[in-house]
Amino acid sequence: MKLISFVLPAYKATYLEQAISSILHQSYENWELIVVDDTSPENLKVIVDSFEDSRIKYYRNTKNIGGTDLVKQWNHSITFAQGEYIVLAADDDIYHPNFLQTMVDLSVKYPAVDIVRAKTSIINEHNEVSITDETISEYCSKHEFLYHWLRATIFTCIGNYMFKTTVLNSKGFINFPSAFCSDAATAIMMAENGIANTDKALFSFRISDIHLSSDRSQLDNKLLATTKFYRWLLALNYEKPVEERDQFFFYENNSKYIQKKCLYDYYNQVIKYLPWYKFWKIGQCELLSIRDKCITLGRFFYNKVFRR
């Protein structure tokens, strides 16, 4: 049986017990859980020790890493992993009991892939499901995977992926400010040899007031990360594939469409949350044309006036 490493960089205590419990209740039992306490002011060790399971290993950083560079904390945390595959868990998400068994089965079925993905549901503070992403092909080439990501068919997370350890260690998680877009970029990078996908939702991604993506103080980093990510995406320059099916996705994933998605993310991830007096930050959306900036400015003020 393959050894799988759940690596959990931890800082918040609120949902940590639920997160660990969901890992302990996996039907597939050959795993290790590595909790890396990023010098949390809360007593996370008490929560970890309450489970009394020899498969759980606890480490505490000598200084906080994630507060200034979250992806650096991710890359640091995976150095403790011994498994053939790594799942980067979070201290507030939930894994369904058959998550690991299904993911391992897919890794056996498609040994060439370096990444396996679980279909995902979004949950709130009360574990209530708000939405579940769509089912995509059990096996996707990198072209098909990028096609689905660009069209928001699938959610962008990090904890719903299982990465081949040797490949992830050699490449590392892609680092953008405050880890915004780092999950999507890393998954796209790891899908070079294709990606396997579950047909059932086996992972619950929590959105709450304490989640980083909900932190309005991070809008400047989000804006910078969006620019860096789309520059990276536009520079991929995939070669035209031989297979006819992949040629369809290749032509659909053109720079014009990527620019369209970039415009959407600039607005919906950052601009619409800005106070009205920071309208000038639209000028920092470096990948937008002058025309798109003018349209975005008009949309911004219209929504501030008529959609409060």
PDB file of C-alpha atoms in Angstrom:
ATOM      1  CA  MET A   1       0.000   0.000   0.000  1.00  0.00           C
ATOM      2  CA  LYS A   2       1.226   3.476  -0.883  1.00  0.00           C
ATOM      3  CA  LEU A   3       2.063   5.721   2.078  1.00  0.00           C
ATOM      4  CA  ILE A   4       0.283   9.058   1.715  1.00  0.00           C
ATOM      5  CA  SER A   5       1.359  12.147   3.621  1.00  0.00           C
ATOM      6  CA  PHE A   6      -1.237  14.626   4.773  1.00  0.00           C
ATOM      7  CA  VAL A   7       0.763  17.778   5.479  1.00  0.00           C
ATOM      8  CA  LEU A   8      -1.168  20.323   7.523  1.00  0.00           C
ATOM      9  CA  PRO A   9       0.408  23.763   8.057  1.00  0.00           C
ATOM     10  CA  ALA A  10      -1.625  24.962  11.048  1.00  0.00           C
ATOM     11  CA  TYR A  11      -2.265  28.330  12.664  1.00  0.00           C
ATOM     12  CA  LYS A  12      -5.965  28.534  13.566  1.00  0.00           C
ATOM     13  CA  ALA A  13      -7.602  26.355  16.234  1.00  0.00           C
ATOM     14  CA  THR A  14     -11.275  26.948  15.400  1.00  0.00           C
ATOM     15  CA  TYR A  15     -11.826  24.046  12.998  1.00  0.00           C
ATOM     16  CA  LEU A  16      -8.594  22.103  13.536  1.00  0.00           C
ATOM     17  CA  GLU A  17     -10.220  19.267  15.476  1.00  0.00           C
ATOM     18  CA  GLN A  18     -12.752  18.696  12.667  1.00  0.00           C
ATOM     19  CA  ALA A  19     -10.005  18.794  10.037  1.00  0.00           C
ATOM     20  CA  ILE A  20      -7.856  16.209  11.826  1.00  0.00           C
ATOM     21  CA  SER A  21     -10.847  14.019  12.641  1.00  0.00           C
ATOM     22  CA  SER A  22     -11.787  13.842   8.947  1.00  0.00           C
ATOM     23  CA  ILE A  23      -8.303  12.523   8.167  1.00  0.00           C
ATOM     24  CA  LEU A  24      -8.410   9.951  10.965  1.00  0.00           C
ATOM     25  CA  HIS A  25     -11.677   8.580   9.591  1.00  0.00           C
ATOM     26  CA  GLN A  26     -10.253   7.742   6.156  1.00  0.00           C
ATOM     27  CA  SER A  27     -11.130   4.238   4.942  1.00  0.00           C
ATOM     28  CA  TYR A  28      -7.606   3.998   3.505  1.00  0.00           C
ATOM     29  CA  GLU A  29      -5.347   3.630   6.519  1.00  0.00           C
ATOM     30  CA  ASN A  30      -1.746   3.859   5.275  1.00  0.00           C
ATOM     31  CA  TRP A  31      -1.182   7.549   5.825  1.00  0.00           C
ATOM     32  CA  GLU A  32       0.752   9.930   8.016  1.00  0.00           C
ATOM     33  CA  LEU A  33      -0.447  13.310   9.221  1.00  0.00           C
ATOM     34  CA  ILE A  34       2.198  15.973   9.676  1.00  0.00           C
ATOM     35  CA  VAL A  35       0.962  19.031  11.567  1.00  0.00           C
ATOM     36  CA  VAL A  36       3.312  22.009  11.309  1.00  0.00           C
ATOM     37  CA  ASP A  37       2.365  24.629  13.887  1.00  0.00           C
ATOM     38  CA  ASP A  38       3.408  28.010  12.521  1.00  0.00           C
ATOM     39  CA  THR A  39       3.981  29.455  16.041  1.00  0.00           C
ATOM     40  CA  SER A  40       0.255  29.901  16.579  1.00  0.00           C
ATOM     41  CA  PRO A  41      -0.739  31.950  19.643  1.00  0.00           C
ATOM     42  CA  GLU A  42      -3.343  29.239  20.315  1.00  0.00           C
ATOM     43  CA  ASN A  43      -2.457  25.888  21.872  1.00  0.00           C
ATOM     44  CA  LEU A  44      -2.697  23.655  18.815  1.00  0.00           C
ATOM     45  CA  LYS A  45      -0.617  20.879  20.385  1.00  0.00           C
ATOM     46  CA  VAL A  46      -3.351  20.141  22.910  1.00  0.00           C
ATOM     47  CA  ILE A  47      -5.782  19.539  20.051  1.00  0.00           C
ATOM     48  CA  VAL A  48      -3.300  17.371  18.146  1.00  0.00           C
ATOM     49  CA  ASP A  49      -2.342  15.314  21.212  1.00  0.00           C
ATOM     50  CA  SER A  50      -5.987  14.621  22.044  1.00  0.00           C
ATOM     51  CA  PHE A  51      -6.188  12.156  19.146  1.00  0.00           C
ATOM     52  CA  GLU A  52      -3.447   9.817  20.431  1.00  0.00           C
ATOM     53  CA  ASP A  53      -2.668   8.292  17.032  1.00  0.00           C
ATOM     54  CA  SER A  54       0.906   7.252  16.216  1.00  0.00           C
ATOM     55  CA  ARG A  55       0.427   8.256  12.584  1.00  0.00           C
ATOM     56  CA  ILE A  56       0.217  11.919  13.646  1.00  0.00           C
ATOM     57  CA  LYS A  57       3.452  13.900  13.902  1.00  0.00           C
ATOM     58  CA  TYR A  58       3.584  17.398  15.361  1.00  0.00           C
ATOM     59  CA  TYR A  59       6.213  20.055  14.641  1.00  0.00           C
ATOM     60  CA  ARG A  60       6.286  23.678  15.756  1.00  0.00           C
ATOM     61  CA  ASN A  61       8.239  26.302  13.836  1.00  0.00           C
ATOM     62  CA  THR A  62      10.760  28.358  15.811  1.00  0.00           C
ATOM     63  CA  LYS A  63       9.367  31.480  14.144  1.00  0.00           C
ATOM     64  CA  ASN A  64       6.287  32.316  12.131  1.00  0.00           C
ATOM     65  CA  ILE A  65       6.772  31.763   8.401  1.00  0.00           C
ATOM     66  CA  GLY A  66       3.294  31.960   6.893  1.00  0.00           C
ATOM     67  CA  GLY A  67       2.581  35.434   8.195  1.00  0.00           C
ATOM     68  CA  THR A  68       5.014  36.912   5.696  1.00  0.00           C
ATOM     69  CA  ASP A  69       5.213  34.126   3.101  1.00  0.00           C
ATOM     70  CA  LEU A  70       2.489  31.473   3.172  1.00  0.00           C
ATOM     71  CA  VAL A  71       3.865  29.481   0.256  1.00  0.00           C
ATOM     72  CA  LYS A  72       7.267  29.346   1.958  1.00  0.00           C
ATOM     73  CA  GLN A  73       5.479  27.714   4.893  1.00  0.00           C
ATOM     74  CA  TRP A  74       3.887  25.197   2.496  1.00  0.00           C
ATOM     75  CA  ASN A  75       7.258  24.327   0.965  1.00  0.00           C
ATOM     76  CA  HIS A  76       8.846  24.094   4.415  1.00  0.00           C
ATOM     77  CA  SER A  77       6.076  21.843   5.726  1.00  0.00           C
ATOM     78  CA  ILE A  78       6.306  19.246   2.955  1.00  0.00           C
ATOM     79  CA  THR A  79       9.980  18.602   3.778  1.00  0.00           C
ATOM     80  CA  PHE A  80       8.768  16.441   6.695  1.00  0.00           C
ATOM     81  CA  ALA A  81       6.706  14.146   4.413  1.00  0.00           C
ATOM     82  CA  GLN A  82       7.757  10.529   3.891  1.00  0.00           C
ATOM     83  CA  GLY A  83       4.885   9.420   1.667  1.00  0.00           C
ATOM     84  CA  GLU A  84       4.837   8.642  -2.033  1.00  0.00           C
ATOM     85  CA  TYR A  85       2.137  11.281  -2.449  1.00  0.00           C
ATOM     86  CA  ILE A  86       1.379  14.503  -0.559  1.00  0.00           C
ATOM     87  CA  VAL A  87      -1.950  16.119   0.288  1.00  0.00           C
ATOM     88  CA  LEU A  88      -1.571  19.694   1.531  1.00  0.00           C
ATOM     89  CA  ALA A  89      -4.355  19.920   4.091  1.00  0.00           C
ATOM     90  CA  ALA A  90      -5.687  23.017   5.847  1.00  0.00           C
ATOM     91  CA  ASP A  91      -6.748  23.604   9.416  1.00  0.00           C
ATOM     92  CA  ASP A  92     -10.386  24.212   8.451  1.00  0.00           C
ATOM     93  CA  ASP A  93     -11.291  21.874   5.549  1.00  0.00           C
ATOM     94  CA  ILE A  94     -12.882  18.412   5.657  1.00  0.00           C
ATOM     95  CA  TYR A  95     -12.007  15.155   3.862  1.00  0.00           C
ATOM     96  CA  HIS A  96     -14.756  12.636   3.225  1.00  0.00           C
ATOM     97  CA  PRO A  97     -14.059   9.053   4.434  1.00  0.00           C
ATOM     98  CA  ASN A  98     -13.415   7.657   0.928  1.00  0.00           C
ATOM     99  CA  PHE A  99     -11.274  10.575  -0.226  1.00  0.00           C
ATOM    100  CA  LEU A 100      -7.916   8.849   0.113  1.00  0.00           C
ATOM    101  CA  GLN A 101      -8.962   5.410  -1.121  1.00  0.00           C
ATOM    102  CA  THR A 102     -10.463   6.928  -4.268  1.00  0.00           C
ATOM    103  CA  MET A 103      -7.431   9.122  -4.881  1.00  0.00           C
ATOM    104  CA  VAL A 104      -5.012   6.226  -4.449  1.00  0.00           C
ATOM    105  CA  ASP A 105      -7.076   4.045  -6.791  1.00  0.00           C
ATOM    106  CA  LEU A 106      -6.866   6.753  -9.459  1.00  0.00           C
ATOM    107  CA  SER A 107      -3.099   7.085  -8.971  1.00  0.00           C
ATOM    108  CA  VAL A 108      -2.790   3.343  -9.636  1.00  0.00           C
ATOM    109  CA  LYS A 109      -5.078   3.510 -12.668  1.00  0.00           C
ATOM    110  CA  TYR A 110      -3.160   6.465 -14.150  1.00  0.00           C
ATOM    111  CA  PRO A 111       0.441   6.007 -12.961  1.00  0.00           C
ATOM    112  CA  ALA A 112       1.873   8.598 -15.358  1.00  0.00           C
ATOM    113  CA  VAL A 113       0.000  11.517 -13.793  1.00  0.00           C
ATOM    114  CA  ASP A 114       1.663  13.568 -11.067  1.00  0.00           C
ATOM    115  CA  ILE A 115      -1.563  14.940  -9.627  1.00  0.00           C
ATOM    116  CA  VAL A 116      -4.990  13.603  -8.658  1.00  0.00           C
ATOM    117  CA  ARG A 117      -7.934  15.899  -7.968  1.00  0.00           C
ATOM    118  CA  ALA A 118     -11.065  15.430  -5.848  1.00  0.00           C
ATOM    119  CA  LYS A 119     -14.361  16.986  -6.824  1.00  0.00           C
ATOM    120  CA  THR A 120     -15.134  19.689  -4.260  1.00  0.00           C
ATOM    121  CA  SER A 121     -17.977  21.252  -2.297  1.00  0.00           C
ATOM    122  CA  ILE A 122     -17.965  24.652  -0.622  1.00  0.00           C
ATOM    123  CA  ILE A 123     -19.093  24.693   3.021  1.00  0.00           C
ATOM    124  CA  ASN A 124     -19.714  27.432   5.578  1.00  0.00           C
ATOM    125  CA  GLU A 125     -19.011  27.717   9.306  1.00  0.00           C
ATOM    126  CA  HIS A 126     -21.792  25.211  10.024  1.00  0.00           C
ATOM    127  CA  ASN A 127     -20.576  22.596   7.499  1.00  0.00           C
ATOM    128  CA  GLU A 128     -23.517  23.414   5.234  1.00  0.00           C
ATOM    129  CA  VAL A 129     -22.838  22.902   1.522  1.00  0.00           C
ATOM    130  CA  SER A 130     -23.481  25.950  -0.644  1.00  0.00           C
ATOM    131  CA  ILE A 131     -22.296  24.638  -4.016  1.00  0.00           C
ATOM    132  CA  THR A 132     -20.434  21.709  -5.588  1.00  0.00           C
ATOM    133  CA  ASP A 133     -18.247  21.980  -8.668  1.00  0.00           C
ATOM    134  CA  GLU A 134     -18.945  20.091 -11.861  1.00  0.00           C
ATOM    135  CA  THR A 135     -17.812  16.601 -12.778  1.00  0.00           C
ATOM    136  CA  ILE A 136     -15.075  16.572 -15.403  1.00  0.00           C
ATOM    137  CA  SER A 137     -13.419  13.691 -17.253  1.00  0.00           C
ATOM    138  CA  GLU A 138     -11.766  11.056 -15.067  1.00  0.00           C
ATOM    139  CA  TYR A 139      -8.578  11.742 -16.999  1.00  0.00           C
ATOM    140  CA  CYS A 140      -7.805  15.188 -18.409  1.00  0.00           C
ATOM    141  CA  SER A 141      -4.795  16.279 -20.395  1.00  0.00           C
ATOM    142  CA  LYS A 142      -3.144  19.529 -19.340  1.00  0.00           C
ATOM    143  CA  HIS A 143      -5.060  21.247 -22.152  1.00  0.00           C
ATOM    144  CA  GLU A 144      -8.459  19.999 -21.000  1.00  0.00           C
ATOM    145  CA  PHE A 145      -7.670  20.777 -17.362  1.00  0.00           C
ATOM    146  CA  LEU A 146      -6.695  24.355 -18.219  1.00  0.00           C
ATOM    147  CA  TYR A 147      -9.883  24.680 -20.289  1.00  0.00           C
ATOM    148  CA  HIS A 148     -12.041  23.745 -17.283  1.00  0.00           C
ATOM    149  CA  TRP A 149     -10.106  26.014 -14.937  1.00  0.00           C
ATOM    150  CA  LEU A 150     -10.431  29.024 -17.246  1.00  0.00           C
ATOM    151  CA  ARG A 151     -14.189  28.513 -17.453  1.00  0.00           C
ATOM    152  CA  ALA A 152     -14.596  28.054 -13.687  1.00  0.00           C
ATOM    153  CA  THR A 153     -16.047  24.588 -14.161  1.00  0.00           C
ATOM    154  CA  ILE A 154     -13.939  23.548 -11.171  1.00  0.00           C
ATOM    155  CA  PHE A 155     -13.069  25.310  -7.920  1.00  0.00           C
ATOM    156  CA  THR A 156      -9.613  26.561  -7.088  1.00  0.00           C
ATOM    157  CA  CYS A 157      -8.357  25.003  -3.841  1.00  0.00           C
ATOM    158  CA  ILE A 158      -5.114  23.320  -2.759  1.00  0.00           C
ATOM    159  CA  GLY A 159      -6.292  20.706  -0.289  1.00  0.00           C
ATOM    160  CA  ASN A 160      -8.288  18.689  -2.805  1.00  0.00           C
ATOM    161  CA  TYR A 161      -5.168  17.628  -4.739  1.00  0.00           C
ATOM    162  CA  MET A 162      -2.827  14.698  -4.171  1.00  0.00           C
ATOM    163  CA  PHE A 163       0.653  15.408  -5.528  1.00  0.00           C
ATOM    164  CA  LYS A 164       3.411  12.957  -6.451  1.00  0.00           C
ATOM    165  CA  THR A 165       6.048  13.743  -3.842  1.00  0.00           C
ATOM    166  CA  THR A 166       9.155  13.509  -6.013  1.00  0.00           C
ATOM    167  CA  VAL A 167       7.743  15.900  -8.587  1.00  0.00           C
ATOM    168  CA  LEU A 168       6.370  18.370  -6.049  1.00  0.00           C
ATOM    169  CA  ASN A 169       9.667  18.393  -4.159  1.00  0.00           C
ATOM    170  CA  SER A 170      11.591  19.107  -7.343  1.00  0.00           C
ATOM    171  CA  LYS A 171       9.309  21.952  -8.442  1.00  0.00           C
ATOM    172  CA  GLY A 172       7.823  23.317  -5.218  1.00  0.00           C
ATOM    173  CA  PHE A 173       4.591  25.244  -4.854  1.00  0.00           C
ATOM    174  CA  ILE A 174       4.493  28.318  -7.081  1.00  0.00           C
ATOM    175  CA  ASN A 175       4.827  31.414  -4.926  1.00  0.00           C
ATOM    176  CA  PHE A 176       2.592  34.434  -5.434  1.00  0.00           C
ATOM    177  CA  PRO A 177       1.859  37.125  -2.778  1.00  0.00           C
ATOM    178  CA  SER A 178      -0.171  35.701   0.164  1.00  0.00           C
ATOM    179  CA  ALA A 179      -0.516  32.457  -1.853  1.00  0.00           C
ATOM    180  CA  PHE A 180      -3.299  33.931  -3.976  1.00  0.00           C
ATOM    181  CA  CYS A 181      -3.455  31.984  -7.269  1.00  0.00           C
ATOM    182  CA  SER A 182      -0.611  29.726  -6.049  1.00  0.00           C
ATOM    183  CA  ASP A 183      -3.031  26.804  -5.776  1.00  0.00           C
ATOM    184  CA  ALA A 184      -4.246  27.146  -9.364  1.00  0.00           C
ATOM    185  CA  ALA A 185      -0.758  27.722 -10.776  1.00  0.00           C
ATOM    186  CA  THR A 186       0.705  24.739  -8.918  1.00  0.00           C
ATOM    187  CA  ALA A 187      -2.092  22.443 -10.088  1.00  0.00           C
ATOM    188  CA  ILE A 188      -1.675  23.585 -13.696  1.00  0.00           C
ATOM    189  CA  MET A 189       2.096  23.065 -13.432  1.00  0.00           C
ATOM    190  CA  MET A 190       1.682  19.577 -11.944  1.00  0.00           C
ATOM    191  CA  ALA A 191      -0.814  18.595 -14.671  1.00  0.00           C
ATOM    192  CA  GLU A 192       1.935  18.513 -17.310  1.00  0.00           C
ATOM    193  CA  ASN A 193       1.388  14.745 -17.660  1.00  0.00           C
ATOM    194  CA  GLY A 194      -2.367  14.985 -17.227  1.00  0.00           C
ATOM    195  CA  ILE A 195      -4.582  14.858 -14.159  1.00  0.00           C
ATOM    196  CA  ALA A 196      -6.978  12.242 -12.752  1.00  0.00           C
ATOM    197  CA  ASN A 197     -10.287  13.375 -11.218  1.00  0.00           C
ATOM    198  CA  THR A 198     -12.900  11.835  -8.933  1.00  0.00           C
ATOM    199  CA  ASP A 199     -16.536  11.765 -10.032  1.00  0.00           C
ATOM    200  CA  LYS A 200     -17.896  12.332  -6.515  1.00  0.00           C
ATOM    201  CA  ALA A 201     -17.399  15.286  -4.167  1.00  0.00           C
ATOM    202  CA  LEU A 202     -14.918  13.994  -1.581  1.00  0.00           C
ATOM    203  CA  PHE A 203     -13.528  17.258  -0.216  1.00  0.00           C
ATOM    204  CA  SER A 204     -15.194  20.198   1.535  1.00  0.00           C
ATOM    205  CA  PHE A 205     -13.535  23.588   1.225  1.00  0.00           C
ATOM    206  CA  ARG A 206     -14.548  25.977   3.991  1.00  0.00           C
ATOM    207  CA  ILE A 207     -15.284  29.657   3.394  1.00  0.00           C
ATOM    208  CA  SER A 208     -15.573  31.608   6.643  1.00  0.00           C
ATOM    209  CA  ASP A 209     -14.785  34.986   8.143  1.00  0.00           C
ATOM    210  CA  ILE A 210     -11.360  33.737   9.292  1.00  0.00           C
ATOM    211  CA  HIS A 211     -10.380  32.382   5.878  1.00  0.00           C
ATOM    212  CA  LEU A 212      -7.559  34.242   4.099  1.00  0.00           C
ATOM    213  CA  SER A 213      -9.617  34.673   0.916  1.00  0.00           C
ATOM    214  CA  SER A 214     -12.181  36.650   2.939  1.00  0.00           C
ATOM    215  CA  ASP A 215      -9.600  39.083   4.346  1.00  0.00           C
ATOM    216  CA  ARG A 216     -10.198  42.518   2.774  1.00  0.00           C
ATOM    217  CA  SER A 217      -6.830  43.747   4.086  1.00  0.00           C
ATOM    218  CA  GLN A 218      -5.183  41.484   1.510  1.00  0.00           C
ATOM    219  CA  LEU A 219      -6.606  43.226  -1.566  1.00  0.00           C
ATOM    220  CA  ASP A 220      -3.269  44.797  -2.555  1.00  0.00           C
ATOM    221  CA  ASN A 221      -1.571  41.400  -2.473  1.00  0.00           C
ATOM    222  CA  LYS A 222      -4.484  39.893  -4.352  1.00  0.00           C
ATOM    223  CA  LEU A 223      -4.130  42.491  -7.090  1.00  0.00           C
ATOM    224  CA  LEU A 224      -0.388  41.890  -7.389  1.00  0.00           C
ATOM    225  CA  ALA A 225      -0.826  38.108  -7.325  1.00  0.00           C
ATOM    226  CA  THR A 226      -3.482  38.255 -10.050  1.00  0.00           C
ATOM    227  CA  THR A 227      -1.089  40.169 -12.301  1.00  0.00           C
ATOM    228  CA  LYS A 228       1.798  37.797 -11.603  1.00  0.00           C
ATOM    229  CA  PHE A 229      -0.377  34.706 -12.136  1.00  0.00           C
ATOM    230  CA  TYR A 230      -1.787  35.822 -15.474  1.00  0.00           C
ATOM    231  CA  ARG A 231       1.670  36.811 -16.708  1.00  0.00           C
ATOM    232  CA  TRP A 232       2.754  33.289 -15.782  1.00  0.00           C
ATOM    233  CA  LEU A 233      -0.295  31.781 -17.490  1.00  0.00           C
ATOM    234  CA  LEU A 234       0.230  33.756 -20.698  1.00  0.00           C
ATOM    235  CA  ALA A 235       3.857  32.581 -20.788  1.00  0.00           C
ATOM    236  CA  LEU A 236       2.999  28.858 -20.695  1.00  0.00           C
ATOM    237  CA  ASN A 237       3.188  28.604 -24.504  1.00  0.00           C
ATOM    238  CA  TYR A 238       1.963  25.021 -24.753  1.00  0.00           C
ATOM    239  CA  GLU A 239       2.843  23.372 -28.047  1.00  0.00           C
ATOM    240  CA  LYS A 240       0.000  22.394 -30.342  1.00  0.00           C
ATOM    241  CA  PRO A 241      -1.032  18.825 -29.393  1.00  0.00           C
ATOM    242  CA  VAL A 242      -1.327  15.965 -31.854  1.00  0.00           C
ATOM    243  CA  GLU A 243      -4.636  14.569 -30.562  1.00  0.00           C
ATOM    244  CA  GLU A 244      -7.702  16.106 -32.186  1.00  0.00           C
ATOM    245  CA  ARG A 245      -9.599  16.372 -28.881  1.00  0.00           C
ATOM    246  CA  ASP A 246      -6.737  18.272 -27.263  1.00  0.00           C
ATOM    247  CA  GLN A 247      -6.461  20.559 -30.270  1.00  0.00           C
ATOM    248  CA  PHE A 248      -9.960  21.808 -29.489  1.00  0.00           C
ATOM    249  CA  PHE A 249      -8.952  22.728 -25.930  1.00  0.00           C
ATOM    250  CA  PHE A 250      -5.643  24.164 -27.151  1.00  0.00           C
ATOM    251  CA  TYR A 251      -7.359  26.615 -29.512  1.00  0.00           C
ATOM    252  CA  GLU A 252     -10.017  27.526 -26.929  1.00  0.00           C
ATOM    253  CA  ASN A 253      -7.329  28.301 -24.334  1.00  0.00           C
ATOM    254  CA  ASN A 254      -6.013  31.197 -26.377  1.00  0.00           C
ATOM    255  CA  SER A 255      -4.485  34.392 -25.045  1.00  0.00           C
ATOM    256  CA  LYS A 256      -7.650  36.346 -25.833  1.00  0.00           C
ATOM    257  CA  TYR A 257      -9.700  34.108 -23.561  1.00  0.00           C
ATOM    258  CA  ILE A 258      -7.036  34.195 -20.842  1.00  0.00           C
ATOM    259  CA  GLN A 259      -7.152  38.000 -20.981  1.00  0.00           C
ATOM    260  CA  LYS A 260     -10.933  37.815 -20.629  1.00  0.00           C
ATOM    261  CA  LYS A 261     -10.606  35.649 -17.516  1.00  0.00           C
ATOM    262  CA  CYS A 262      -7.962  38.022 -16.174  1.00  0.00           C
ATOM    263  CA  LEU A 263     -10.359  40.959 -16.526  1.00  0.00           C
ATOM    264  CA  TYR A 264     -13.034  38.956 -14.693  1.00  0.00           C
ATOM    265  CA  ASP A 265     -10.686  38.101 -11.813  1.00  0.00           C
ATOM    266  CA  TYR A 266      -9.312  41.606 -11.464  1.00  0.00           C
ATOM    267  CA  TYR A 267     -12.842  42.864 -10.927  1.00  0.00           C
ATOM    268  CA  ASN A 268     -14.467  40.052  -8.966  1.00  0.00           C
ATOM    269  CA  GLN A 269     -11.502  39.183  -6.756  1.00  0.00           C
ATOM    270  CA  VAL A 270     -10.285  42.717  -6.033  1.00  0.00           C
ATOM    271  CA  ILE A 271     -11.838  45.815  -7.586  1.00  0.00           C
ATOM    272  CA  LYS A 272     -15.431  45.396  -6.471  1.00  0.00           C
ATOM    273  CA  TYR A 273     -14.312  45.156  -2.838  1.00  0.00           C
ATOM    274  CA  LEU A 274     -12.342  48.419  -2.881  1.00  0.00           C
ATOM    275  CA  PRO A 275     -13.756  51.549  -1.183  1.00  0.00           C
ATOM    276  CA  TRP A 276     -14.810  54.165  -3.714  1.00  0.00           C
ATOM    277  CA  TYR A 277     -11.854  56.466  -2.955  1.00  0.00           C
ATOM    278  CA  LYS A 278      -9.410  53.769  -4.078  1.00  0.00           C
ATOM    279  CA  PHE A 279     -10.743  53.720  -7.639  1.00  0.00           C
ATOM    280  CA  TRP A 280      -7.243  54.674  -8.824  1.00  0.00           C
ATOM    281  CA  LYS A 281      -6.068  51.122  -8.155  1.00  0.00           C
ATOM    282  CA  ILE A 282      -7.805  50.136 -11.372  1.00  0.00           C
ATOM    283  CA  GLY A 283      -4.787  51.727 -13.023  1.00  0.00           C
ATOM    284  CA  GLN A 284      -2.616  49.063 -11.351  1.00  0.00           C
ATOM    285  CA  CYS A 285      -4.400  46.284 -13.264  1.00  0.00           C
ATOM    286  CA  GLU A 286      -1.372  46.063 -15.529  1.00  0.00           C
ATOM    287  CA  LEU A 287      -2.710  43.467 -17.940  1.00  0.00           C
ATOM    288  CA  LEU A 288      -5.817  45.447 -18.879  1.00  0.00           C
ATOM    289  CA  SER A 289      -5.980  47.641 -21.950  1.00  0.00           C
ATOM    290  CA  ILE A 290      -6.890  51.323 -21.590  1.00  0.00           C
ATOM    291  CA  ARG A 291     -10.339  50.467 -22.927  1.00  0.00           C
ATOM    292  CA  ASP A 292     -10.832  47.703 -20.350  1.00  0.00           C
ATOM    293  CA  LYS A 293      -9.665  49.995 -17.542  1.00  0.00           C
ATOM    294  CA  CYS A 294     -12.221  52.623 -18.592  1.00  0.00           C
ATOM    295  CA  ILE A 295     -14.996  50.013 -18.712  1.00  0.00           C
ATOM    296  CA  THR A 296     -13.934  48.677 -15.307  1.00  0.00           C
ATOM    297  CA  LEU A 297     -13.913  52.198 -13.838  1.00  0.00           C
ATOM    298  CA  GLY A 298     -17.443  52.835 -15.097  1.00  0.00           C
ATOM    299  CA  ARG A 299     -18.645  49.501 -13.742  1.00  0.00           C
ATOM    300  CA  PHE A 300     -16.992  50.216 -10.391  1.00  0.00           C
ATOM    301  CA  PHE A 301     -18.754  53.542  -9.833  1.00  0.00           C
ATOM    302  CA  TYR A 302     -22.074  52.272 -11.193  1.00  0.00           C
ATOM    303  CA  ASN A 303     -22.070  49.429  -8.681  1.00  0.00           C
ATOM    304  CA  LYS A 304     -21.018  51.731  -5.819  1.00  0.00           C
ATOM    305  CA  VAL A 305     -23.939  54.066  -6.549  1.00  0.00           C
ATOM    306  CA  PHE A 306     -26.727  51.685  -7.559  1.00  0.00           C
ATOM    307  CA  ARG A 307     -25.829  48.353  -5.921  1.00  0.00           C
ATOM    308  CA  ARG A 308     -24.935  49.171  -2.356  1.00  0.00           C
TER     309      ARG A 308
END
